PDB file of C-alpha atoms in Angstrom:
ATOM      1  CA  UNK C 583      -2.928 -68.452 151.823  1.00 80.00           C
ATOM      2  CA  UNK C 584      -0.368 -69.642 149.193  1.00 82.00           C
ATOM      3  CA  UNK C 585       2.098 -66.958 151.115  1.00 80.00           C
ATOM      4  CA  UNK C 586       1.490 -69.056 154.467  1.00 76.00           C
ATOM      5  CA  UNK C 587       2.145 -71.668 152.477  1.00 80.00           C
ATOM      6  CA  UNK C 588       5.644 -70.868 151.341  1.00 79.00           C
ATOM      7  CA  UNK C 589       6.409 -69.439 155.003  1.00 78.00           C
ATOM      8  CA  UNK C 590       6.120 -73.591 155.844  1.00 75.00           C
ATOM      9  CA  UNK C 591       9.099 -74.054 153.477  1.00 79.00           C
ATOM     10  CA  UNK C 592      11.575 -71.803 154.987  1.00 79.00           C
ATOM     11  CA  UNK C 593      10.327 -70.620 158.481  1.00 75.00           C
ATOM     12  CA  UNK C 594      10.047 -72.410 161.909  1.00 76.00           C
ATOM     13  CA  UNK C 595      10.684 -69.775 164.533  1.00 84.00           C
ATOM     14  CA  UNK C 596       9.226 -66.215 164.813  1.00 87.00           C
ATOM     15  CA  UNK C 597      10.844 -63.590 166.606  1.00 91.00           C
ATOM     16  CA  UNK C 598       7.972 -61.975 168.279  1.00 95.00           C
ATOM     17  CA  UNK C 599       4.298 -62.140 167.914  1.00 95.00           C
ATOM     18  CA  UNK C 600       3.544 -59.715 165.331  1.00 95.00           C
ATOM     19  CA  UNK C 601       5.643 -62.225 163.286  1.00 93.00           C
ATOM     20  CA  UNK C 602       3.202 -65.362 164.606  1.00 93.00           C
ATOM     21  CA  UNK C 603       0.222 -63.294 163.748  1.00 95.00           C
ATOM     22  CA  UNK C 604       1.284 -62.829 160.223  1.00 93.00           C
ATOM     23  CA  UNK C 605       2.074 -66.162 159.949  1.00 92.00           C
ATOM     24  CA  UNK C 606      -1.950 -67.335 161.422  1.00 94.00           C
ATOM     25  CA  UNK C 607      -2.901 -64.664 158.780  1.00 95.00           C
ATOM     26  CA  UNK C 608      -2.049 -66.072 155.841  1.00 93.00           C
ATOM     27  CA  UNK C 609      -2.416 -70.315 156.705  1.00 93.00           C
ATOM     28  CA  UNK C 610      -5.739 -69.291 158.763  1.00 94.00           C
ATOM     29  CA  UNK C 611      -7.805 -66.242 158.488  1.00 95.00           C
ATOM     30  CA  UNK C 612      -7.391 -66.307 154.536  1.00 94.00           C
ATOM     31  CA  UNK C 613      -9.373 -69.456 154.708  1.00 92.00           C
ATOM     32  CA  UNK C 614     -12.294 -67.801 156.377  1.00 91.00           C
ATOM     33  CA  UNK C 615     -12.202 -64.701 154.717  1.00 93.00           C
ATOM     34  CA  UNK C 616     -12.661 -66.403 151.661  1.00 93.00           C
ATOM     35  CA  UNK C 617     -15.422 -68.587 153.412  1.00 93.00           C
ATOM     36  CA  UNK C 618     -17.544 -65.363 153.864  1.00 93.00           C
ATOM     37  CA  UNK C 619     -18.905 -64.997 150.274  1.00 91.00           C
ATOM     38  CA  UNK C 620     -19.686 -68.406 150.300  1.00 91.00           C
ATOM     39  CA  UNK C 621     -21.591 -68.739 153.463  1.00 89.00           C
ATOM     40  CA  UNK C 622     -23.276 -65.299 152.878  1.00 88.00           C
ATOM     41  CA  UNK C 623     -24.608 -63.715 156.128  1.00 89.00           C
ATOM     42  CA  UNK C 624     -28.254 -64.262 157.141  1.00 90.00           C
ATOM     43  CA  UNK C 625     -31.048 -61.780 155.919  1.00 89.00           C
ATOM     44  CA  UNK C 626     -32.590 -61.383 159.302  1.00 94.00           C
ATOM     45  CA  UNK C 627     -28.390 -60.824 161.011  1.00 93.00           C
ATOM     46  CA  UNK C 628     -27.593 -57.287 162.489  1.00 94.00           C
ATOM     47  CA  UNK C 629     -24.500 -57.932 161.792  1.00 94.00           C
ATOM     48  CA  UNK C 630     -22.763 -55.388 159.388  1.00 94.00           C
ATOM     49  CA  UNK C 631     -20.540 -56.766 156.621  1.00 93.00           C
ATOM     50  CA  UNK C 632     -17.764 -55.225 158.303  1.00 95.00           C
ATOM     51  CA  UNK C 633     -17.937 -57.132 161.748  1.00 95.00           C
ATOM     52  CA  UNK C 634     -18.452 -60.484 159.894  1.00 95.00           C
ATOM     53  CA  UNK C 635     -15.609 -59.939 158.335  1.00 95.00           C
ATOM     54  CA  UNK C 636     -13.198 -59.229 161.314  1.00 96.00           C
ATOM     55  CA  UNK C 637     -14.835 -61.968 163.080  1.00 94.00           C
ATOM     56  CA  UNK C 638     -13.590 -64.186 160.025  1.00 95.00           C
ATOM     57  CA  UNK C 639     -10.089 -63.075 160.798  1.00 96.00           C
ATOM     58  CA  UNK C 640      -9.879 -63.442 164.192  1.00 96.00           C
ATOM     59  CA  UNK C 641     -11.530 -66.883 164.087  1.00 95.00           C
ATOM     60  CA  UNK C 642      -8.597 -67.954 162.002  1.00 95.00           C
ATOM     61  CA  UNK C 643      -6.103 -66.382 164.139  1.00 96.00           C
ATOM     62  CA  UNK C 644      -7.331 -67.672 167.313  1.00 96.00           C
ATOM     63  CA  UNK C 645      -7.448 -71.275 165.620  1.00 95.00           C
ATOM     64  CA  UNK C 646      -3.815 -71.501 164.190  1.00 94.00           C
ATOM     65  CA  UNK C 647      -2.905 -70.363 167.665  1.00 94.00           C
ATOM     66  CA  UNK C 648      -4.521 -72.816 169.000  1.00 95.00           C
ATOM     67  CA  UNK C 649      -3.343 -75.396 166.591  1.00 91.00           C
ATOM     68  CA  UNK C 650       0.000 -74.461 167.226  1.00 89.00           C
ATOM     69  CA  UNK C 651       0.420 -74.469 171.007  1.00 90.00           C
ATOM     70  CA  UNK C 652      -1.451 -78.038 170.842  1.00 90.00           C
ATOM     71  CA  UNK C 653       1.440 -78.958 168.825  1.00 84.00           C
ATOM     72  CA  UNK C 654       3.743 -77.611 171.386  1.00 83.00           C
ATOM     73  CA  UNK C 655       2.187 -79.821 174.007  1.00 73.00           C
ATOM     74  CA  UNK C 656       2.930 -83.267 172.182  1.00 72.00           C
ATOM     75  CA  UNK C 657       6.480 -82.698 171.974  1.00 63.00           C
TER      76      UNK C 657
END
């Protein structure tokens, strides 16, 4: 998170996506990757650790994506 952080300081365009994505990594899925321990995961859930997990990181991604092209839009 602190590395998305410092990519705010000296970074405003990205080249290609895998760039973007790293970018949404670190300001967005950190967040909810570190959410996971604290939430837990329900007893009774079928879900393995695993899958939680992943879902955690592309919840973040999809999120600072959309956070970004809503940003777009305004200007």
């Amino acid at each position: 998170m602190v590395e998305g952080m410092r990519m705010n300081l000296w970074k405003f365009l990205y080249n290609n996506f895998d760039e973007l994505y790293l970018y949404c990594y670190y300001v967005a899925s950190t967040v909810g990757l570190m959410s996971v321990p604290d939430m837990g995961i329900a007893p009774e859930s079928k879900a393995t650790t695993e899958s939680v997990y992943n879902a955690a990181l592309a919840l973040g991604i999809a999120t600072q994506l959309t956070n970004i092209l809503r940003d777009i839009g305004e200007k």
